[in-house]
Coordinates of C-alpha atoms and ligand atoms in Angstrom, one line a residue:
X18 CA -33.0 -24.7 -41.4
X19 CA -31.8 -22.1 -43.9
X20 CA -28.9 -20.0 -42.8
X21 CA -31.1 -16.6 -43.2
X22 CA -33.8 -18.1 -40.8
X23 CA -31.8 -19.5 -38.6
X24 CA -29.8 -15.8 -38.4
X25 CA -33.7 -14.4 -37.6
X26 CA -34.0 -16.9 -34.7
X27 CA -30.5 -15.8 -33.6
X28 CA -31.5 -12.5 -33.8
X29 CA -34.9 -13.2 -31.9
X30 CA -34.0 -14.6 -29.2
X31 CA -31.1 -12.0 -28.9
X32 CA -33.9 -9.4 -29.0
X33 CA -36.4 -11.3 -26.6
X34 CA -33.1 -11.1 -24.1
X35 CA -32.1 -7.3 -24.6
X36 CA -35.8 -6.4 -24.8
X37 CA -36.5 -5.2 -21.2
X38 CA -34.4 -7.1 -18.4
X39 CA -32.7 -4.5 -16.2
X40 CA -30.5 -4.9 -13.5
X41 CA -29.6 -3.0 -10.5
X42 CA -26.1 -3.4 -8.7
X43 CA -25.0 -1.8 -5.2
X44 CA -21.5 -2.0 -3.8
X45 CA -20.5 -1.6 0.1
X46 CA -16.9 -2.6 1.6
X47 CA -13.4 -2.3 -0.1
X48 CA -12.5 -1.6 -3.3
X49 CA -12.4 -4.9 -4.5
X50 CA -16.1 -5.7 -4.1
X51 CA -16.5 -2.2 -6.0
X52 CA -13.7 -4.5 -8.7
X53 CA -15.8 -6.8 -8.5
X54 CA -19.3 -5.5 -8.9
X55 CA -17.5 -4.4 -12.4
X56 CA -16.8 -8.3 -13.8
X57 CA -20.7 -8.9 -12.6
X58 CA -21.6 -6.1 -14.4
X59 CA -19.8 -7.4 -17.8
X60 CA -21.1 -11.7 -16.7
X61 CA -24.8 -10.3 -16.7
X62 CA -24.7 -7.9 -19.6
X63 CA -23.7 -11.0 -22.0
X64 CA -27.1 -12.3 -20.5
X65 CA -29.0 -9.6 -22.1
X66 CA -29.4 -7.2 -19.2
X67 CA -28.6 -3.2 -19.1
X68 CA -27.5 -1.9 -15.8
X69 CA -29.9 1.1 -14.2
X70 CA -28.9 3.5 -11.8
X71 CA -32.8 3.8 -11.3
X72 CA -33.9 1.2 -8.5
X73 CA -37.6 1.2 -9.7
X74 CA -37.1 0.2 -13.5
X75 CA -34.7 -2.7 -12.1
X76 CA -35.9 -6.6 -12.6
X77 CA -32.6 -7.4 -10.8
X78 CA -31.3 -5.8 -7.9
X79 CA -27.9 -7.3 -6.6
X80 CA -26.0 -6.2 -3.3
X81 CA -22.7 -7.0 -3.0
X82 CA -21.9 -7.0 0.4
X83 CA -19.3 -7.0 3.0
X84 CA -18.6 -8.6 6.4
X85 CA -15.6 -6.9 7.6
X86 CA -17.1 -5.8 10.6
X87 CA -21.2 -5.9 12.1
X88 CA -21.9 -2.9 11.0
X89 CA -21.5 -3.2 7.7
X90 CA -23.6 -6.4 7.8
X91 CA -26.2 -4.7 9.5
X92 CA -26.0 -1.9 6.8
X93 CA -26.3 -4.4 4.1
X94 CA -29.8 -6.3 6.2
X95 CA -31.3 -2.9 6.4
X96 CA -30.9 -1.6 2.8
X97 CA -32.8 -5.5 1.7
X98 CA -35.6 -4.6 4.4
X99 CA -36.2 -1.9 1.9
X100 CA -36.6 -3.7 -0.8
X101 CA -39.4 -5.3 0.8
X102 CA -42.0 -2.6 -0.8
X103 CA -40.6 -2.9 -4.1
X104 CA -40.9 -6.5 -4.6
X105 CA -44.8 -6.1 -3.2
X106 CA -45.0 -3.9 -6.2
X107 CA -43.3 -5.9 -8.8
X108 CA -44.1 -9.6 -8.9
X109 CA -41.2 -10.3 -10.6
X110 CA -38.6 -8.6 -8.8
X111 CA -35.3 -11.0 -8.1
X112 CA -32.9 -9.9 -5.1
X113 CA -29.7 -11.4 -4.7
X114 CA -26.7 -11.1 -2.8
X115 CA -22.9 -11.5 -3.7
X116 CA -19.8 -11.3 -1.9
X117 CA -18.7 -11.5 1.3
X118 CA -21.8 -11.8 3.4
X119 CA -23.2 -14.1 0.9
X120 CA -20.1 -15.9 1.3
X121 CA -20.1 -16.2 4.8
X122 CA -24.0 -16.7 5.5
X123 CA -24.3 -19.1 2.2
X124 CA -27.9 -20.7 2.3
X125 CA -28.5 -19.5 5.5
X126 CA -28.9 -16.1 3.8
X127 CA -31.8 -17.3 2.3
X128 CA -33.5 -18.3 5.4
X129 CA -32.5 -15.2 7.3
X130 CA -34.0 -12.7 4.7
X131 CA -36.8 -13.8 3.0
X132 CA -36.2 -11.5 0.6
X133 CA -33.3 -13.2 -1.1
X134 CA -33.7 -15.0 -4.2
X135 CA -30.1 -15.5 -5.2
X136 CA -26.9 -16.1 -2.8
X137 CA -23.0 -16.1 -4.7
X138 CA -20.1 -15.9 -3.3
X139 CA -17.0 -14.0 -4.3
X140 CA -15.4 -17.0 -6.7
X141 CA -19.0 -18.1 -8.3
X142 CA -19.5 -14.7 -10.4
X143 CA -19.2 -17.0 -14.1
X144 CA -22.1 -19.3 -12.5
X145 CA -24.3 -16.4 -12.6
X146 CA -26.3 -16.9 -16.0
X147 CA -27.2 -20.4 -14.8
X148 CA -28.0 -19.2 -11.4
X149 CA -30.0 -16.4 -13.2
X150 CA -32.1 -19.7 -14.9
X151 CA -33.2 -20.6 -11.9
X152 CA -34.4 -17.7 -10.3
X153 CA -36.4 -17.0 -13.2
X154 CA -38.2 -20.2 -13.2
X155 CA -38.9 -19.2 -9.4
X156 CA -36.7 -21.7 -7.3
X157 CA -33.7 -19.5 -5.1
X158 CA -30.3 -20.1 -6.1
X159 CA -26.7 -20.7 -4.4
X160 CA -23.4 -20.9 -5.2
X161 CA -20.8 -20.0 -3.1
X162 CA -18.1 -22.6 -3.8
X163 CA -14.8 -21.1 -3.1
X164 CA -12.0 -21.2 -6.3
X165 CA -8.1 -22.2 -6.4
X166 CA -8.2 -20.5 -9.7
X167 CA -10.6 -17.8 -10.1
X168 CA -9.2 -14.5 -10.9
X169 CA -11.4 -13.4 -13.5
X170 CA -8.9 -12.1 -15.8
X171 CA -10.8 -12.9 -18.8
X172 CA -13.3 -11.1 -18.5
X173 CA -13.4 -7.4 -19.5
X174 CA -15.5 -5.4 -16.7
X175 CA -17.7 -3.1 -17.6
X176 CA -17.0 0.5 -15.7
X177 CA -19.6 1.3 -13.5
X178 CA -20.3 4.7 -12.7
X179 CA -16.8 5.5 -13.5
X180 CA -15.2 9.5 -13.5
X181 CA -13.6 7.9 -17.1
X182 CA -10.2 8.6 -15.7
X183 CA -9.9 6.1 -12.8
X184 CA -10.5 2.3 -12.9
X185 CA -9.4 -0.6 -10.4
X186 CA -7.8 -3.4 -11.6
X187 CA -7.6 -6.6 -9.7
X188 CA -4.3 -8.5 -9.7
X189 CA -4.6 -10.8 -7.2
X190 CA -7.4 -12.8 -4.9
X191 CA -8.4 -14.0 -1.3
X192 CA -5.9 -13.9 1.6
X193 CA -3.5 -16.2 3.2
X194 CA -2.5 -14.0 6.3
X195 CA -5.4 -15.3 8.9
X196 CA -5.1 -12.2 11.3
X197 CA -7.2 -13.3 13.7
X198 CA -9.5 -10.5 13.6
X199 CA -10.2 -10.7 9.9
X200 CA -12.9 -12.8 8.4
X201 CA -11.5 -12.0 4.8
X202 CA -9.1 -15.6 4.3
X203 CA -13.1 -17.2 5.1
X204 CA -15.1 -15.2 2.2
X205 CA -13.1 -14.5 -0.3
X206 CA -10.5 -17.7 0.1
X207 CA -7.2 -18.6 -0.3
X208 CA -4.7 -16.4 -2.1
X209 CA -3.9 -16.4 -5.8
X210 CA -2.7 -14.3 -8.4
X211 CA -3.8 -13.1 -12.0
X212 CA -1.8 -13.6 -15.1
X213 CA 0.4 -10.6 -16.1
X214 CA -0.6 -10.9 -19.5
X215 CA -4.5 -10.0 -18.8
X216 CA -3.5 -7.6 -16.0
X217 CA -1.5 -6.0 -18.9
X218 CA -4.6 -6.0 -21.4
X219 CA -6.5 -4.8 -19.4
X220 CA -4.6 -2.0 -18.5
X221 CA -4.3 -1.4 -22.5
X222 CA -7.4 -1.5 -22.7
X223 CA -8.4 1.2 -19.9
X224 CA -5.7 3.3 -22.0
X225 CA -7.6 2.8 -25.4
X226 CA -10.7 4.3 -23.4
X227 CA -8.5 7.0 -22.4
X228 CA -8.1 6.2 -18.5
X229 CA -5.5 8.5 -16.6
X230 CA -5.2 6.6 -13.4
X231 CA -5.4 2.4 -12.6
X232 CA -5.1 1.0 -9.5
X233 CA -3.8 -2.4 -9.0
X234 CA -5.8 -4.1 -6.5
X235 CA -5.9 -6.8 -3.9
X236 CA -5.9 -8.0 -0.3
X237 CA -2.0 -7.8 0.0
X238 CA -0.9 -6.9 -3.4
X239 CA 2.9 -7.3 -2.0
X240 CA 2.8 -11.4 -2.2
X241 CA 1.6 -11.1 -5.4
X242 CA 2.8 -14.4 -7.5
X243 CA 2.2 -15.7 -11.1
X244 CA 3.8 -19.1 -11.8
X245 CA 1.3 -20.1 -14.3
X246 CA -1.6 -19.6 -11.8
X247 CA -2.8 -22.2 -9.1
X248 CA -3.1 -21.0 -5.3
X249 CA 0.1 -19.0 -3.7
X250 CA 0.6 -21.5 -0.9
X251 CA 1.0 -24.3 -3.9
X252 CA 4.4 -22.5 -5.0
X253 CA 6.5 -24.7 -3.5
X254 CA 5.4 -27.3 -5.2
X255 CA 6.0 -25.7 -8.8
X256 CA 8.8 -26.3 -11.2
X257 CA 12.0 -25.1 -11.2
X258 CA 11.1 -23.5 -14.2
X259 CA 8.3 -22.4 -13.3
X260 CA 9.8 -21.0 -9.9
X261 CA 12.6 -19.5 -12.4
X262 CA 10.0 -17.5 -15.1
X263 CA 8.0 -16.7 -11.6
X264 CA 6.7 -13.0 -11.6
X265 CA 6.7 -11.5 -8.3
X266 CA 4.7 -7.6 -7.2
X267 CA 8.4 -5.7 -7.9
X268 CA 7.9 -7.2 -11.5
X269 CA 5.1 -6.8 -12.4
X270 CA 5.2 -3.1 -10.9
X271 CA 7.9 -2.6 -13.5
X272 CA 6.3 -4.4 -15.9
X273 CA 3.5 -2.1 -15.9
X274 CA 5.6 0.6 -14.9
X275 CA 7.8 0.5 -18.1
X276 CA 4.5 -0.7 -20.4
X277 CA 2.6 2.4 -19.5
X278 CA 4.9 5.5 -18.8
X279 CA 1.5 8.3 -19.2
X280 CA -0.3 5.8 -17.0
X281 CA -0.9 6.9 -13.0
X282 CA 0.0 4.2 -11.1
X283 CA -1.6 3.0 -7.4
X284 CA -1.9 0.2 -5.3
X285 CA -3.6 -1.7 -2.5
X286 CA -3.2 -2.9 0.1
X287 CA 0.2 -3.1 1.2
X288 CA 1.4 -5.7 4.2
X289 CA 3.9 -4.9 6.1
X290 CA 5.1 -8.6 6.1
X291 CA 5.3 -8.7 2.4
X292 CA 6.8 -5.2 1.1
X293 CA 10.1 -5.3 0.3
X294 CA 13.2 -3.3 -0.7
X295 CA 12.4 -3.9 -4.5
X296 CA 9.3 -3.2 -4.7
X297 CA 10.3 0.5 -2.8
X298 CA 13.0 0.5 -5.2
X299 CA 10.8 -0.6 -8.2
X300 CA 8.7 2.9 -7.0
X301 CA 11.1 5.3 -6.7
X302 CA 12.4 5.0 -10.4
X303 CA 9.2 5.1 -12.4
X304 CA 8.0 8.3 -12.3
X305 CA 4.5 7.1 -13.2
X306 CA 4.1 5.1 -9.9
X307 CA 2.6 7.0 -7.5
X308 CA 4.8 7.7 -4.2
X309 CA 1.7 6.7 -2.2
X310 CA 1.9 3.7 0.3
X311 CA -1.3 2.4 2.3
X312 CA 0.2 0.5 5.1
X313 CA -2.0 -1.2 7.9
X314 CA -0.6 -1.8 10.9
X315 CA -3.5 -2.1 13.1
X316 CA -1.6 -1.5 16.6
X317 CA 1.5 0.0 17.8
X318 CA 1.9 -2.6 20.6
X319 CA 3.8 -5.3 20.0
X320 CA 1.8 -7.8 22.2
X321 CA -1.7 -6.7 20.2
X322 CA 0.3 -7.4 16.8
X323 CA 1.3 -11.1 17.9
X324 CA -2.1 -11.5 19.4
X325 CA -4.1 -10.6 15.6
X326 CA -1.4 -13.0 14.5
X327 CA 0.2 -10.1 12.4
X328 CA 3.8 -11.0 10.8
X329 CA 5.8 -7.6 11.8
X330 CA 6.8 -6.5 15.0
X331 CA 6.3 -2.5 15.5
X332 CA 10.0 -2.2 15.4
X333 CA 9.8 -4.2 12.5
X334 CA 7.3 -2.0 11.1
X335 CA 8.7 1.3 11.8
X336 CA 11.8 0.3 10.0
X337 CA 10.2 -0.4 7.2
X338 CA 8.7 3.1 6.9
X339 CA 12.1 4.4 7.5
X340 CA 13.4 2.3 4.5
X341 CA 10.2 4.0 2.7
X342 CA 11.2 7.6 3.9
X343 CA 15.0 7.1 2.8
X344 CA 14.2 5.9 -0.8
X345 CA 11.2 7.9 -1.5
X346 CA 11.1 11.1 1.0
X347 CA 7.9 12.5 -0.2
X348 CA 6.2 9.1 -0.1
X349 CA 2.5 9.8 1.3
X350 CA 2.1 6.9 4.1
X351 CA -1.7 6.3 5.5
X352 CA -2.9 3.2 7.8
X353 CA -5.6 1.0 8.9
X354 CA -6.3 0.8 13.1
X355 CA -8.0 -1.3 15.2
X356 CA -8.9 -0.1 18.4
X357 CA -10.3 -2.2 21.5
X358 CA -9.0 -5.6 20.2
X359 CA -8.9 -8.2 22.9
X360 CA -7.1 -7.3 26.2
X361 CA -5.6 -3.9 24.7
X362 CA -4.4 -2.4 27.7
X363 CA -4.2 1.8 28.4
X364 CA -0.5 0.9 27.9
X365 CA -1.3 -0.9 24.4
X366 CA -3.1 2.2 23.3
X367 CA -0.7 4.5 24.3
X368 CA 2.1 2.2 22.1
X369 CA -0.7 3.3 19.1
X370 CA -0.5 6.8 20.0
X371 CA 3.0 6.8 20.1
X372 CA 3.6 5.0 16.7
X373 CA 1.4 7.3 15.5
X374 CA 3.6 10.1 16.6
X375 CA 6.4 8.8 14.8
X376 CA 4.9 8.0 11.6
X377 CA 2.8 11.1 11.3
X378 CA 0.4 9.6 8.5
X379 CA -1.1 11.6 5.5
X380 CA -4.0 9.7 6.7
X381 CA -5.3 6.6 8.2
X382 CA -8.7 4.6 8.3
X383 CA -9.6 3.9 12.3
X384 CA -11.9 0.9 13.7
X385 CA -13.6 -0.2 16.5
X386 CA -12.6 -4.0 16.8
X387 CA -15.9 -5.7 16.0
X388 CA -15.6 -9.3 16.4
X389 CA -16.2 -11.6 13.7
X390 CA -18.0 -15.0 13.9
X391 CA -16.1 -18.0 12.9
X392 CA -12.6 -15.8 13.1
X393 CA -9.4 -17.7 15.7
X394 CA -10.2 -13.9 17.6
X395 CA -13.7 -14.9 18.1
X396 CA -13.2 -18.5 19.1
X397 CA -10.4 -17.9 21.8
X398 CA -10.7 -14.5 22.9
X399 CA -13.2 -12.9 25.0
X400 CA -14.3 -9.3 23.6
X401 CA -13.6 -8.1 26.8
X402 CA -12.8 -4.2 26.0
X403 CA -15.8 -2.1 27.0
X404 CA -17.4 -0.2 24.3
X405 CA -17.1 3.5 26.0
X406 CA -13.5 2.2 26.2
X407 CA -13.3 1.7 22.4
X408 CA -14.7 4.6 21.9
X409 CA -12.4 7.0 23.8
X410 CA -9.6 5.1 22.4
X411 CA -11.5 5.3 18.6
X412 CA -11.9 8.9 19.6
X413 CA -8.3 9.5 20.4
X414 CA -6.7 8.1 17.5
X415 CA -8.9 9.8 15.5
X416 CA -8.3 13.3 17.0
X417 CA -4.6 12.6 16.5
X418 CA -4.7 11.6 13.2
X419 CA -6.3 15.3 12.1
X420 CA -3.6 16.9 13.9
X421 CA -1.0 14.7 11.8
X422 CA -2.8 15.5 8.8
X423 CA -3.0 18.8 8.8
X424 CA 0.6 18.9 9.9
X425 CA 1.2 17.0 6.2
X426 CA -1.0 19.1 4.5
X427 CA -0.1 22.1 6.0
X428 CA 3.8 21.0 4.6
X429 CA 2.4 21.7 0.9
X430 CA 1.5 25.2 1.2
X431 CA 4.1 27.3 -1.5
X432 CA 4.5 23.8 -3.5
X433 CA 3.4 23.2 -6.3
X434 CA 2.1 19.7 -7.2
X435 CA 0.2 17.9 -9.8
X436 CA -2.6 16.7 -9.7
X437 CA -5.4 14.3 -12.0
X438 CA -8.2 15.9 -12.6
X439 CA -11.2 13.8 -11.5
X440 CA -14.5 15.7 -11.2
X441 CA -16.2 18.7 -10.3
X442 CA -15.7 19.7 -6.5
X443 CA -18.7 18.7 -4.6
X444 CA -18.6 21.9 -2.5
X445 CA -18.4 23.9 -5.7
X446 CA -19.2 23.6 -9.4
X447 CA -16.6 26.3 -10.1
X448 CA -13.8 24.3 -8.8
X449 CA -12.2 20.8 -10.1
X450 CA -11.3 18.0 -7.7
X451 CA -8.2 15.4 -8.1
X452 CA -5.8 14.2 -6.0
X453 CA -1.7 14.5 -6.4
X454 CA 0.5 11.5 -6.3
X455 CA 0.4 10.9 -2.2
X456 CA -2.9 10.7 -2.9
X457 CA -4.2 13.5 -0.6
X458 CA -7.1 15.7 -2.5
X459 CA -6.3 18.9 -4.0
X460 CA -9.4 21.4 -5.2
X461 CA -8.4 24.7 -7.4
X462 CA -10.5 27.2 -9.6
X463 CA -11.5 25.9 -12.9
X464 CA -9.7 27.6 -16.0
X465 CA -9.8 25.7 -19.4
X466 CA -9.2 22.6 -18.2
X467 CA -11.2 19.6 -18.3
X468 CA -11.7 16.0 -16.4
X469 CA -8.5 13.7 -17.2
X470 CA -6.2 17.0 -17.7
X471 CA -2.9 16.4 -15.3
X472 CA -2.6 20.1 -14.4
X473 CA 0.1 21.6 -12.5
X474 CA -1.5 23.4 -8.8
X475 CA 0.8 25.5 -6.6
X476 CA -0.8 25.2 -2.9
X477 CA -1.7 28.1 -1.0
X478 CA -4.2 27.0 1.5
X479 CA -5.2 23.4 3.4
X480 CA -7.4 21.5 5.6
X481 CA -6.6 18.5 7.8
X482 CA -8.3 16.4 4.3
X483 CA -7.8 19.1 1.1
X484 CA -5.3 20.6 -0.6
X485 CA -6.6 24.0 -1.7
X486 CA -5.0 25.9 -4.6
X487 CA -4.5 27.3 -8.2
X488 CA -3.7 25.8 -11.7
X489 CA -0.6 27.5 -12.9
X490 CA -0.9 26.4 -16.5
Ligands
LIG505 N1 -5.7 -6.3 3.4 C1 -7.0 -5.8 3.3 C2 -7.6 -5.5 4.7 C3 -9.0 -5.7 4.5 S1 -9.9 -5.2 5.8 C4 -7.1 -4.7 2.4 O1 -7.1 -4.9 1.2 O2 -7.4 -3.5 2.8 C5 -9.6 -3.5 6.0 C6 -9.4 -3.1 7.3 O3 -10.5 -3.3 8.1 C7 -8.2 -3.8 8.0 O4 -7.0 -3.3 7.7 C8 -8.5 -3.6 9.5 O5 -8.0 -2.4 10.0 C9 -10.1 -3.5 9.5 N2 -10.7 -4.7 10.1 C10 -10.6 -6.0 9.6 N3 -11.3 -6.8 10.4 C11 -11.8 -6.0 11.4 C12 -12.6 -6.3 12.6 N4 -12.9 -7.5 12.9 N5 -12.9 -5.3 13.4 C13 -12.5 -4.0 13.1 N6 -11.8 -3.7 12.0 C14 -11.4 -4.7 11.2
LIG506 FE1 -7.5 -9.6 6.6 FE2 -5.1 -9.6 7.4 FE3 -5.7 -10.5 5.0 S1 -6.5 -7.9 7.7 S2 -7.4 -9.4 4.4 S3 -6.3 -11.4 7.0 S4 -3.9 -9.3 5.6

């Protein structure tokens, strides 16, 4: 075949795949399956599809789900039942489902929810274009085989529905910590870390398009570890060499501290039982890293904490924040809470008010305990904590929490902060929306500036949640 015709069949076939395929992609759960949704986006683009915003053009919809707790799942099962019409309409309508549910469910999915065409897992993104095959020709397709190696960082993600000043960026996968609560270490596997050198790119990459803001993400970005890649818990077993060149989350904060001074710089999620000293350290003398921790501690009683199998005492913890305070005063603290675990006591609950009270979070993020099949929690505990109870307790902390964050925001009024520049204030189009460093959300007047301007605010006015003020240049 000449060159010139075989170029015209290149080009063809190339056409016959961009011609009309569109695909559809919905995110729930944490900010990794929002990461995550992003390297999708880039796998099934290469295939020849465009991403739609509009549900009705799609040939592809995809969930990507999560099973932190029932409700979400249920959320997830509800939004397919309403698909149900569409596909009736459209003949060749595919629906898949990736991620965590898909994950934990795996073929059963398919039987549950007659729907479903196509189950993956979080580590089986790259098998998508053969999955994609089959589905086409009409049979379902599953892979949900868990990864040692996976991290994905070769592949560029393409920013969904992005303010084009903020982007994620993944550094590290699954979990090793087995709270025993937490049905993450089961769907997203065990831990392991990304190259620094594609963590770096892609950072470079984010500042070519003229991002403001990344955020380095994963489960507990703290035990972060390269050693030439391979699963955390394998470490031990590395060179010496490779244990010497090691690169742990202090260095590679200053690495991409130091590598991108004009970059914002965030992370999550913080574990108590892996921050350390340098990594406070490492934050306190880059100006571009944002003094912002998110710290979960999930209880203030120390009996609750060894029953979810977490590594820190509360005295333990509390320390910690003090180490945080001393090194970084204006550090911006929030937490994760679970109320109602297994055999919490009044006394247990009060411990959780009472750590709250000494903390005094920006903010937190507070749960019902919903127990998780498969989880150690599930298997030897009995749910036994009534549900009104939960919910007076969920009520509580909640309530407390407001007062503690109006108390922090109330501690900005006369200062003057700065602040990114994300997007228009949803209450009003005459105002602009960002957050400063802590990460609390600051909304002020628009003047001449524009999205991805870092623009200096002085406060004059707060709720428990905003920051409410006025550009001063
Ligand atoms: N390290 C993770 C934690 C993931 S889960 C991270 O990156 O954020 C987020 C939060 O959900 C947990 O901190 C915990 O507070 C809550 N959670 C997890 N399992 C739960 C369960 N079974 N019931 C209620 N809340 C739960
Ligand atoms: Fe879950 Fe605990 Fe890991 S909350 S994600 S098992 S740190």
């Amino acid at each position: 075949m000449s060159v010139k015709l075989q170029t015209k069949r290149i080009k063809a076939k190339k056409d016959l795949k961009t011609s009309s395929k569109k695909f559809y992609i919905e995110s729930y759960g944490c900010q990794m399956n929002f990461a995550d949704s992003e390297v999708v986006a880039s796998i099934i683009s290469k295939e020849g599809y465009d991403s739609t915003r509009n549900l009705n053009d799609a040939d592809l919809i995809l969930l990507n789900t999560c099973s932190i707790r029932e409700k979400a799942e249920t959320t997830v099962r509800k939004r397919l039942e309403s698909f149900n019409k569409l596909k009736r309409s459209n003949k060749h309508l595919k629906v898949g489902v990736l991620g965590c549910m898909a994950e934990r469910l795996k073929s059963k999915f398919l039987e549950e929810e007659k729907i479903v065409d196509l189950v993956v897992g979080p580590d089986a993104y790259k098998d998508i274009p053969n999955l994609l095959e089959e589905i086409n020709e009409g049979r379902n397709a599953v892979n949900v085989i868990l990864s040692k190696e996976e991290t994905y960082g070769d592949i560029n993600p393409v920013r969904l529905s992005s303010n084009g000043v903020t982007a994620f960026v993944s550094i590290t996968r699954g979990c090793d910590n087995m709270c025993t609560f937490c049905v993450v270490p089961f769907t997203r596997g065990r831990e392991r870390s990304r190259d620094p050198k594609s963590i770096l790119e892609e950072i470079q990459n984010l500042k070519d398009s003229n991002y403001k803001e990344i955020t380095l993400l994963g489960q507990n970005v703290d035990s972060y570890l390269w050693y030439g890649g391979g699963l955390k818990k394998d470490f031990k077993k590395a060179s010496s060499l490779q244990k010497k060149t090691s690169i742990d989350f202090a260095k590679l904060l200053k690495l991409v501290g130091e590598a991108f001074p004009e970059i914002r710089i965030r992370f999550s999620t913080s574990n108590p039982q892996d921050m350390n000293l340098d990594v406070i350290k490492t934050m306190a003398s880059y100006a571009n890293i944002c003094n912002y921790i998110h710290l979960p501690v999930q209880s203030g009683s120390n009996s609750v904490l060894k029953e979810m199998n977490r590594q820190h005492t509360r005295k333990e913890y509390l320390e910690l924040i003090k180490q945080i305070k001393n090194l970084i005063p204006n550090c911006g603290i929030s937490h994760d809470m679970i109320t109602g675990f297994p055999n919490e006591t009044d006394e247990d609950h009060n411990q959780t008010l009472s750590l709250m009270k000494e903390v005094k979070y920006d903010f937190g993020y507070m749960f019902k305990y919903s127990e998780r099949p498969g989880t150690f929690a599930a298997k030897k505990f009995e749910d036994n904590v009534d549900e009104e109870v939960k919910k007076v307790r969920l009520q509580e902390i909640i309530d407390l929490q407001q007062s503690h964050s109006k108390f922090r925001t109330k501690q900005y009024i006369g200062k003057t902060v700065e602040v990114l520049i994300e997007k228009e204030s949803k209450k009003s189009n005459s105002h602009w929306a960002g957050r400063n460093e802590q990460n609390t959300v600051v909304v002020f007047p628009k003047k001449s500036h524009k999205i991805g301007d870092f623009v200096n605010v002085k406060i004059n006015d707060c709720t428990s949640a905003t920051l409410i003020g006025e550009s001063i240049d």
